CSV table of C-alpha atoms in Angstrom, one decimal:
chain,number,residue,atom,x,y,z
A,1367,MET,CA,85.8,67.5,-47.6
A,1368,LEU,CA,84.3,67.4,-51.0
A,1369,TYR,CA,83.5,63.9,-52.2
A,1370,LEU,CA,83.4,63.4,-55.9
A,1371,LYS,CA,82.2,59.9,-56.7
A,1372,LYS,CA,83.2,58.6,-60.0
A,1373,ILE,CA,82.5,55.0,-61.1
A,1374,LEU,CA,85.1,53.6,-63.5
A,1375,ILE,CA,84.2,50.2,-64.7
A,1376,ILE,CA,87.5,49.0,-65.9
A,1377,PHE,CA,87.5,45.3,-66.5
A,1378,ILE,CA,85.3,42.1,-66.7
A,1379,ALA,CA,84.7,40.4,-63.4
A,1380,CYS,CA,86.3,37.1,-62.8
A,1381,LEU,CA,85.7,34.0,-60.7
A,1382,PHE,CA,89.3,33.2,-60.0
A,1383,PHE,CA,91.0,33.5,-56.6
A,1384,ILE,CA,94.6,34.2,-55.4
A,1385,PRO,CA,96.1,31.0,-54.1
A,1386,ILE,CA,97.5,31.9,-50.7
A,1387,VAL,CA,99.8,29.2,-49.6
A,1388,LYS,CA,99.5,28.0,-46.0
A,1389,ALA,CA,102.2,26.2,-44.0
A,1390,GLU,CA,100.5,22.9,-44.7
A,1391,ASP,CA,100.7,23.4,-48.4
A,1392,SER,CA,104.4,23.1,-47.9
A,1393,LEU,CA,107.1,25.0,-49.6
A,1394,ASN,CA,109.3,22.9,-47.4
A,1395,LEU,CA,110.8,25.8,-45.5
A,1396,SER,CA,113.1,25.0,-42.6
A,1397,SER,CA,112.4,28.3,-40.9
A,1398,GLU,CA,110.2,28.3,-37.8
A,1399,SER,CA,108.1,31.2,-39.1
A,1400,ALA,CA,107.8,32.9,-42.5
A,1401,ILE,CA,105.7,35.2,-44.6
A,1402,LEU,CA,105.6,36.6,-48.1
A,1403,ILE,CA,103.6,39.8,-49.0
A,1404,ASP,CA,103.1,42.2,-51.9
A,1405,SER,CA,104.9,45.3,-50.9
A,1406,LYS,CA,102.3,47.8,-52.2
A,1407,SER,CA,99.1,46.3,-51.0
A,1408,GLY,CA,100.4,44.2,-48.1
A,1409,LYS,CA,98.4,41.2,-49.4
A,1410,ILE,CA,99.7,38.0,-47.8
A,1411,LEU,CA,100.8,35.5,-50.4
A,1412,TYR,CA,102.3,32.8,-48.1
A,1413,GLU,CA,102.3,32.3,-44.4
A,1414,LYS,CA,103.8,29.9,-41.8
A,1415,ASN,CA,103.3,30.7,-38.2
A,1416,LYS,CA,103.2,34.4,-39.1
A,1417,ASP,CA,102.0,35.6,-35.7
A,1418,GLU,CA,104.5,33.5,-33.6
A,1419,LYS,CA,106.4,35.9,-31.2
A,1420,LEU,CA,110.1,35.3,-31.7
A,1421,PRO,CA,113.3,37.3,-31.1
A,1422,MET,CA,114.2,39.1,-34.3
A,1423,ALA,CA,117.9,39.9,-33.7
A,1424,SER,CA,119.3,42.5,-36.0
A,1425,MET,CA,116.1,42.7,-38.1
A,1426,THR,CA,115.4,45.2,-35.3
A,1427,LYS,CA,117.4,47.7,-37.3
A,1428,ILE,CA,114.5,47.9,-39.8
A,1429,MET,CA,112.6,49.9,-37.2
A,1430,SER,CA,115.7,51.8,-36.3
A,1431,MET,CA,116.3,52.7,-40.0
A,1432,LEU,CA,112.6,53.7,-40.3
A,1433,ILE,CA,113.0,56.2,-37.5
A,1434,ILE,CA,116.2,57.5,-39.1
A,1435,MET,CA,114.5,57.9,-42.5
A,1436,GLU,CA,111.5,59.6,-41.0
A,1437,ASN,CA,113.8,62.2,-39.3
A,1438,ILE,CA,115.6,62.8,-42.6
A,1439,ASP,CA,112.3,63.1,-44.4
A,1440,ASN,CA,110.9,65.7,-42.0
A,1441,GLY,CA,114.0,67.8,-41.9
A,1442,ASN,CA,115.2,67.0,-38.4
A,1443,LEU,CA,118.2,65.2,-39.8
A,1444,LYS,CA,120.4,65.6,-42.9
A,1445,TYR,CA,122.7,63.0,-44.5
A,1446,GLU,CA,125.7,65.3,-44.1
A,1447,ASP,CA,125.0,66.0,-40.4
A,1448,LYS,CA,127.9,65.0,-38.1
A,1449,VAL,CA,127.4,62.5,-35.3
A,1450,LEU,CA,129.8,62.3,-32.3
A,1451,ILE,CA,130.5,58.8,-31.2
A,1452,SER,CA,129.9,58.3,-27.4
A,1453,LYS,CA,131.6,55.9,-25.1
A,1454,ASN,CA,128.4,54.0,-24.8
A,1455,ALA,CA,128.1,53.6,-28.6
A,1456,SER,CA,131.7,52.5,-29.0
A,1457,SER,CA,131.3,49.8,-26.3
A,1458,MET,CA,128.5,47.9,-28.1
A,1459,GLY,CA,129.1,44.2,-28.6
A,1460,GLY,CA,128.0,41.9,-31.4
A,1461,SER,CA,128.4,43.1,-35.0
A,1462,GLN,CA,130.2,46.4,-35.2
A,1463,VAL,CA,132.5,48.6,-37.2
A,1464,PHE,CA,134.7,49.5,-34.2
A,1465,LEU,CA,133.8,53.2,-33.9
A,1466,GLN,CA,135.9,55.0,-31.2
A,1467,ALA,CA,134.5,57.4,-28.7
A,1468,GLY,CA,135.2,61.0,-29.8
A,1469,GLU,CA,135.2,60.2,-33.5
A,1470,GLU,CA,132.8,62.0,-35.8
A,1471,TYR,CA,130.9,60.5,-38.8
A,1472,THR,CA,128.2,61.7,-41.1
A,1473,VAL,CA,124.7,60.3,-40.9
A,1474,ASP,CA,125.3,59.0,-44.4
A,1475,ASN,CA,128.3,56.9,-43.3
A,1476,LEU,CA,126.6,55.6,-40.2
A,1477,LEU,CA,123.4,54.6,-42.1
A,1478,LYS,CA,125.7,52.7,-44.5
A,1479,CYS,CA,127.3,50.9,-41.6
A,1480,ILE,CA,123.8,49.9,-40.2
A,1481,ALA,CA,122.3,48.8,-43.5
A,1482,ILE,CA,125.4,46.9,-44.9
A,1483,ALA,CA,127.4,45.7,-41.9
A,1484,SER,CA,124.5,45.6,-39.3
A,1485,ALA,CA,126.7,47.7,-37.0
A,1486,ASN,CA,125.5,47.9,-33.4
A,1487,ASP,CA,127.8,50.8,-32.5
A,1488,ALA,CA,126.5,52.8,-35.5
A,1489,VAL,CA,122.9,52.3,-34.7
A,1490,VAL,CA,123.4,53.3,-31.0
A,1491,ALA,CA,125.2,56.4,-32.2
A,1492,MET,CA,122.3,57.3,-34.4
A,1493,ALA,CA,119.8,56.6,-31.6
A,1494,GLU,CA,121.6,59.0,-29.3
A,1495,LYS,CA,121.9,61.6,-32.1
A,1496,ILE,CA,118.1,61.5,-32.7
A,1497,SER,CA,116.7,61.1,-29.2
A,1498,GLY,CA,119.5,62.0,-26.8
A,1499,SER,CA,119.6,58.5,-25.3
A,1500,VAL,CA,119.0,54.9,-26.3
A,1501,ASP,CA,116.0,54.6,-23.9
A,1502,ALA,CA,114.3,57.6,-25.5
A,1503,PHE,CA,114.9,56.2,-29.0
A,1504,VAL,CA,113.5,52.8,-27.9
A,1505,ASN,CA,110.4,54.7,-26.8
A,1506,LEU,CA,110.1,56.1,-30.3
A,1507,MET,CA,110.4,52.6,-31.7
A,1508,ASN,CA,107.6,51.3,-29.6
A,1509,ASP,CA,105.4,54.3,-30.3
A,1510,LYS,CA,105.9,53.7,-34.0
A,1511,ALA,CA,105.1,50.0,-33.5
A,1512,LYS,CA,101.8,51.0,-31.9
A,1513,GLU,CA,101.1,53.5,-34.7
A,1514,LEU,CA,101.6,50.7,-37.3
A,1515,GLU,CA,99.4,48.4,-35.2
A,1516,LEU,CA,102.2,45.9,-34.7
A,1517,THR,CA,100.4,44.2,-31.8
A,1518,ASN,CA,102.9,41.4,-31.4
A,1519,THR,CA,106.1,43.5,-31.3
A,1520,ASN,CA,108.1,45.1,-28.4
A,1521,PHE,CA,111.5,46.7,-28.5
A,1522,ALA,CA,114.0,46.8,-25.7
A,1523,ASN,CA,116.9,48.1,-27.8
A,1524,PRO,CA,117.7,49.5,-31.2
A,1525,HIS,CA,120.2,46.8,-32.3
A,1526,GLY,CA,118.6,43.4,-31.6
A,1527,LEU,CA,120.8,41.8,-29.0
A,1528,ASP,CA,118.8,39.2,-27.0
A,1529,ASN,CA,116.4,40.5,-24.3
A,1530,GLU,CA,113.3,38.7,-23.1
A,1531,ASN,CA,111.2,41.8,-23.8
A,1532,HIS,CA,112.5,42.1,-27.3
A,1533,TYR,CA,110.4,40.2,-29.9
A,1534,SER,CA,108.3,40.4,-33.0
A,1535,THR,CA,106.6,38.2,-35.6
A,1536,ALA,CA,107.1,37.5,-39.3
A,1537,TYR,CA,103.9,39.4,-40.1
A,1538,ASP,CA,104.9,42.5,-38.0
A,1539,MET,CA,108.4,42.5,-39.5
A,1540,ALA,CA,106.8,42.5,-43.0
A,1541,LYS,CA,104.6,45.4,-42.1
A,1542,MET,CA,107.7,47.3,-40.7
A,1543,ALA,CA,109.6,46.6,-43.9
A,1544,GLN,CA,106.6,47.8,-46.0
A,1545,GLU,CA,106.6,51.1,-44.1
A,1546,LEU,CA,110.4,51.5,-44.5
A,1547,LEU,CA,110.2,51.0,-48.2
A,1548,LYS,CA,108.1,54.1,-48.5
A,1549,TYR,CA,111.4,55.9,-48.1
A,1550,GLU,CA,113.0,54.6,-51.3
A,1551,ASP,CA,116.4,56.2,-50.6
A,1552,ILE,CA,117.0,53.4,-48.0
A,1553,LEU,CA,117.5,51.0,-51.0
A,1554,ASN,CA,120.5,53.1,-51.9
A,1555,TYR,CA,122.1,51.6,-48.8
A,1556,THR,CA,120.6,48.1,-48.4
A,1557,SER,CA,121.4,47.2,-52.0
A,1558,ILE,CA,125.1,47.8,-51.6
A,1559,TYR,CA,127.0,44.5,-51.4
A,1560,GLU,CA,130.4,45.9,-50.3
A,1561,ASP,CA,131.9,49.3,-49.5
A,1562,TYR,CA,134.4,50.9,-47.1
A,1563,LEU,CA,134.1,53.2,-44.1
A,1564,THR,CA,137.0,55.6,-44.0
A,1565,LYS,CA,137.9,56.4,-40.4
A,1566,PRO,CA,139.2,59.8,-39.1
A,1567,ASP,CA,142.8,58.4,-39.1
A,1568,GLY,CA,142.6,57.5,-42.8
A,1569,SER,CA,142.2,53.7,-42.2
A,1570,GLN,CA,139.3,51.8,-43.8
A,1571,VAL,CA,136.9,49.2,-42.6
A,1572,TRP,CA,135.6,46.8,-45.2
A,1573,LEU,CA,131.8,46.6,-45.1
A,1574,VAL,CA,130.2,43.5,-46.5
A,1575,ASN,CA,126.5,43.0,-46.7
A,1576,THR,CA,125.2,40.3,-44.4
A,1577,ASN,CA,122.4,39.7,-46.9
A,1578,ARG,CA,124.2,37.7,-49.5
A,1579,LEU,CA,121.1,37.6,-51.7
A,1580,VAL,CA,121.8,41.2,-52.7
A,1581,ARG,CA,124.5,39.7,-54.9
A,1582,PHE,CA,123.2,36.2,-55.6
A,1583,TYR,CA,119.5,36.7,-56.3
A,1584,ASP,CA,118.4,38.8,-59.2
A,1585,GLY,CA,116.2,41.7,-58.0
A,1586,VAL,CA,117.0,41.6,-54.3
A,1587,ASP,CA,117.9,45.1,-53.0
A,1588,GLY,CA,117.4,44.8,-49.2
A,1589,LEU,CA,116.6,44.7,-46.4
A,1590,LYS,CA,118.1,43.2,-43.2
A,1591,THR,CA,119.5,40.0,-41.7
A,1592,GLY,CA,119.6,38.9,-38.1
A,1593,TYR,CA,121.3,36.3,-35.9
A,1594,THR,CA,121.7,35.5,-32.2
A,1595,THR,CA,121.8,32.1,-30.5
A,1596,GLU,CA,118.3,32.6,-29.3
A,1597,ALA,CA,116.8,34.1,-32.5
A,1598,GLY,CA,118.6,31.7,-34.9
A,1599,TYR,CA,119.1,33.0,-38.5
A,1600,CYS,CA,116.6,35.6,-39.7
A,1601,LEU,CA,116.1,37.6,-42.8
A,1602,THR,CA,113.7,40.2,-44.0
A,1603,ALA,CA,114.2,40.6,-47.8
A,1604,THR,CA,112.7,42.6,-50.6
A,1605,ALA,CA,113.0,42.1,-54.4
A,1606,LYS,CA,111.5,43.7,-57.4
A,1607,LYS,CA,110.9,42.3,-60.9
A,1608,ASN,CA,108.9,44.2,-63.5
A,1609,ASP,CA,106.2,46.1,-61.5
A,1610,LEU,CA,106.0,43.6,-58.7
A,1611,ARG,CA,107.9,44.2,-55.4
A,1612,LEU,CA,107.7,41.4,-52.8
A,1613,ILE,CA,108.7,41.4,-49.1
A,1614,SER,CA,109.7,38.1,-47.5
A,1615,VAL,CA,110.5,37.3,-43.8
A,1616,VAL,CA,112.0,34.1,-42.4
A,1617,MET,CA,112.6,33.7,-38.7
A,1618,LYS,CA,114.5,31.1,-36.7
A,1619,SER,CA,116.2,29.4,-39.6
A,1620,PRO,CA,118.8,26.7,-38.6
A,1621,SER,CA,121.6,28.2,-40.6
A,1622,ALA,CA,122.7,31.1,-42.8
A,1623,GLU,CA,122.4,28.9,-45.8
A,1624,ALA,CA,118.8,27.8,-44.8
A,1625,ARG,CA,117.6,31.4,-44.4
A,1626,SER,CA,118.9,32.3,-47.8
A,1627,SER,CA,117.5,29.1,-49.3
A,1628,ASP,CA,114.0,29.7,-47.7
A,1629,THR,CA,114.0,33.3,-48.8
A,1630,SER,CA,114.9,32.4,-52.4
A,1631,THR,CA,112.1,29.8,-52.3
A,1632,LEU,CA,109.6,32.3,-51.1
A,1633,LEU,CA,110.6,35.0,-53.7
A,1634,THR,CA,110.7,32.5,-56.6
A,1635,TYR,CA,107.3,31.2,-55.6
A,1636,GLY,CA,106.0,34.8,-55.5
A,1637,PHE,CA,107.4,35.9,-58.8
A,1638,ASN,CA,106.3,32.7,-60.5
A,1639,SER,CA,102.8,32.7,-59.1
A,1640,PHE,CA,101.7,36.4,-59.0
A,1641,LYS,CA,101.6,39.5,-61.2
A,1642,SER,CA,101.0,43.2,-60.6
A,1643,ASN,CA,98.1,44.5,-62.7
A,1644,ILE,CA,97.6,48.2,-63.5
A,1645,ILE,CA,94.0,49.1,-62.7
A,1646,TYR,CA,94.4,52.8,-63.7
A,1647,ASN,CA,97.4,54.5,-65.2
A,1648,LYS,CA,98.9,57.5,-63.4
A,1649,ASP,CA,99.3,59.3,-66.8
A,1650,LYS,CA,95.6,59.1,-67.6
A,1651,SER,CA,93.6,62.0,-66.3
A,1652,LEU,CA,90.8,61.3,-63.8
A,1653,GLY,CA,89.0,64.4,-65.1
A,1654,LYS,CA,89.1,68.1,-64.3
A,1655,ILE,CA,88.4,70.0,-61.1
A,1656,LYS,CA,87.8,73.7,-60.4
A,1657,VAL,CA,90.6,75.9,-59.1
A,1658,GLU,CA,89.5,78.8,-56.9
A,1659,LYS,CA,91.3,82.1,-57.4
A,1660,GLY,CA,93.5,80.7,-60.1
A,1661,LYS,CA,94.7,81.9,-63.5
A,1662,LEU,CA,93.3,78.6,-64.7
A,1663,LYS,CA,89.7,78.0,-63.8
A,1664,GLU,CA,90.1,74.2,-63.8
A,1665,VAL,CA,92.9,71.7,-64.0
A,1666,ASN,CA,93.3,68.0,-64.8
A,1667,ILE,CA,93.9,65.6,-61.9
A,1668,TYR,CA,95.9,62.4,-61.8
A,1669,LEU,CA,96.9,59.5,-59.6
A,1670,LYS,CA,100.3,60.0,-58.1
A,1671,GLU,CA,101.2,56.4,-58.9
A,1672,ASN,CA,99.5,53.6,-60.8
A,1673,ALA,CA,96.6,52.0,-59.1
A,1674,THR,CA,97.5,48.3,-59.1
A,1675,GLU,CA,96.2,45.0,-57.9
A,1676,ILE,CA,98.0,41.7,-57.1
A,1677,LEU,CA,96.7,38.7,-59.1
A,1678,SER,CA,97.7,35.1,-59.6
A,1679,VAL,CA,99.3,34.6,-63.0
A,1680,THR,CA,96.1,32.7,-64.2
A,1681,GLU,CA,93.7,35.3,-62.8
A,1682,LYS,CA,91.7,37.7,-65.0
A,1683,GLN,CA,91.3,41.4,-64.2
A,1684,ASN,CA,88.6,42.5,-61.9
A,1685,ASN,CA,85.9,45.3,-61.7
A,1686,TYR,CA,86.6,48.3,-59.5
A,1687,SER,CA,85.1,51.7,-58.7
A,1688,PHE,CA,86.9,54.8,-57.6
A,1689,ASN,CA,85.7,57.1,-54.8
A,1690,ILE,CA,87.6,60.4,-55.4
A,1691,LYS,CA,88.0,62.6,-52.3
A,1692,ILE,CA,89.3,66.1,-52.8
A,1693,ASP,CA,89.4,69.3,-50.8
A,1694,LYS,CA,88.6,72.5,-52.6
A,1695,ILE,CA,91.7,73.7,-54.5
A,1696,VAL,CA,92.8,77.3,-54.0
A,1697,ALA,CA,95.6,78.9,-56.1
A,1698,PRO,CA,98.5,79.0,-56.1
A,1699,VAL,CA,99.1,75.3,-56.6
A,1700,LYS,CA,102.4,73.8,-57.4
A,1701,GLU,CA,103.1,70.9,-59.8
A,1702,ASN,CA,102.8,67.5,-58.1
A,1703,THR,CA,100.9,68.9,-55.1
A,1704,ILE,CA,98.8,66.2,-53.4
A,1705,ILE,CA,95.2,67.5,-53.5
A,1706,GLY,CA,93.3,64.4,-52.4
A,1707,LYS,CA,93.0,60.6,-52.5
A,1708,ALA,CA,91.3,58.0,-54.6
A,1709,GLU,CA,89.8,55.0,-52.8
A,1710,ILE,CA,89.8,51.9,-55.0
A,1711,ILE,CA,86.8,49.7,-54.2
A,1712,ASP,CA,86.1,46.1,-55.2
A,1713,ASN,CA,82.8,44.5,-56.1
A,1714,GLU,CA,82.1,43.7,-52.4
A,1715,GLY,CA,82.6,47.3,-51.4
A,1716,ASN,CA,86.0,46.7,-49.8
A,1717,ILE,CA,88.7,49.5,-50.1
A,1718,ILE,CA,91.6,47.6,-51.5
A,1719,ASP,CA,93.9,50.5,-52.0
A,1720,GLU,CA,94.1,54.3,-51.5
A,1721,VAL,CA,96.2,56.4,-53.9
A,1722,ASP,CA,97.2,60.1,-53.7
A,1723,ILE,CA,95.7,62.5,-56.3
A,1724,ILE,CA,98.0,65.2,-57.7
A,1725,VAL,CA,98.0,68.0,-60.3
A,1726,LYS,CA,100.7,68.0,-62.9
A,1727,GLU,CA,101.0,71.7,-63.6
A,1728,ASN,CA,101.6,74.9,-61.8
A,1729,VAL,CA,98.5,77.1,-61.3
A,1730,GLU,CA,99.3,80.7,-60.4
A,1731,LYS,CA,97.0,82.9,-58.3
A,1732,ALA,CA,94.8,85.1,-60.5
A,1733,SER,CA,95.6,88.8,-60.7
A,1734,PHE,CA,93.1,91.6,-60.8
A,1735,ILE,CA,93.4,91.7,-64.6
A,1736,ASP,CA,92.8,87.9,-64.7
A,1737,TYR,CA,89.6,88.4,-62.8
A,1738,LEU,CA,88.5,91.0,-65.2
A,1739,LYS,CA,89.2,88.7,-68.2
A,1740,GLN,CA,87.4,85.8,-66.5
A,1741,SER,CA,84.4,88.1,-65.7
A,1742,PHE,CA,84.3,89.3,-69.3
A,1743,GLU,CA,84.5,85.7,-70.7
A,1744,PHE,CA,81.6,84.7,-68.4
A,1745,ILE,CA,79.5,87.7,-69.5
A,1746,THR,CA,80.2,87.2,-73.2
A,1747,SER,CA,79.6,83.5,-73.0
A,1748,GLY,CA,76.0,84.2,-72.1
A,1749,ILE,CA,75.4,86.6,-75.0
C-alpha cells in the first residue's frame, strides 16, 4: 500500500463543543430507551439508557432487510426473482399479508410487504429463499451482528416475535440502521406510506406503513416500527433535511402515539441543534496520481462523496488533515473506480471519517504506439 500524506489545513480551529444531551438533560421522553445519531459519522447526539437490553419486536426486520439488501447487492438475489411461499411461511402469526403456501411472489413484492406492512410471513419466505431455512438465516443475522460489533444483540428469529434470547439495544439498533442505509434503494420501500400487493388470484391486499411519520413528519423516509406486549412500542426512524441525515431509536414506549411523539421530539431536536458541514467537496480534485501502463500518464483523484463533519449550529469549523492511502493504479481504469481511501484526522490525531477515493474518467491501457509516443516525449523533454 502506497501512503501519500497530504495535509490540508481547511479551517480555523474552534473551542466550541457539540452538546450531547444525556437522559438527565431531559427531552422528557416517555420511552424506556432512546438514541439519536448522525447517520454518516455515527456520532451520538442524544442518549437515554442506550445500552439497555430490550426486546426489539419487528425492528428485527432491519437486520433481515440488511441481509436481503446485501444479497441483492452481491448478485445472489434479484428484485425480479420468484419466491415460493412455504407452509411454514404462510403459518406465521402476528403482522402478516396472508400469503398462502404454493403462491409465488417476486423479491420486490415481498420486500415491499416487509418494509411497509411488517409482514412476518413475507420475511420468513425471504429467509428461506436466501438460506434454505429460518435457522440458517438467523445464523446469518447473528454473524452480521458480530461483524458490526453489536455486542448487546442476539437474534432468535427474523421477524421479532417475543423470545427470551431475542434482544437488542437502542445503540445497536441505530448501528444496524446506519449499515442498512448504505443500501439507499431500501428507502424506495420504507418511504412508501401505502400500496397494494396483488395476489395470484387477482385480489389485492392493502399495505399501510406502520411508521406513520413517513406521512406526518417532513423528511422521514424510514425505517421500521415494532410492537409486542413485552417489547412495548418501538421505532427506528430516519429523516433527512438538507445535507443532514439522522437516525433515531425509541424502545419500550407506552403507546403508538408516544413512540411517534418521542421520535418527533428527537428528530426536531437534532435538526434544530446540529448541522452537517462540508470539510472537502467531492468535486474538488485531491491532486494527480500516476497511472501505470495507461494512455494517460496521470489522472486527477477525487473523494467519492463529500467529507463532512457534524457540528452544533453555533460551532465554528475545525482543522483537519487528510491521510491519503492509494494502491498503485494500473490501466485500464474505469470511471468512478474506487482506488483508495482518505482518512480524515482531527487535531488530536483521531480518525473521524474515512472516505473512498475515485477517478472520474476512463483510462485505457496504452498500446505499443502509445508507449513509443510517451518514450519520444520523455526523450525530447530532456533536450
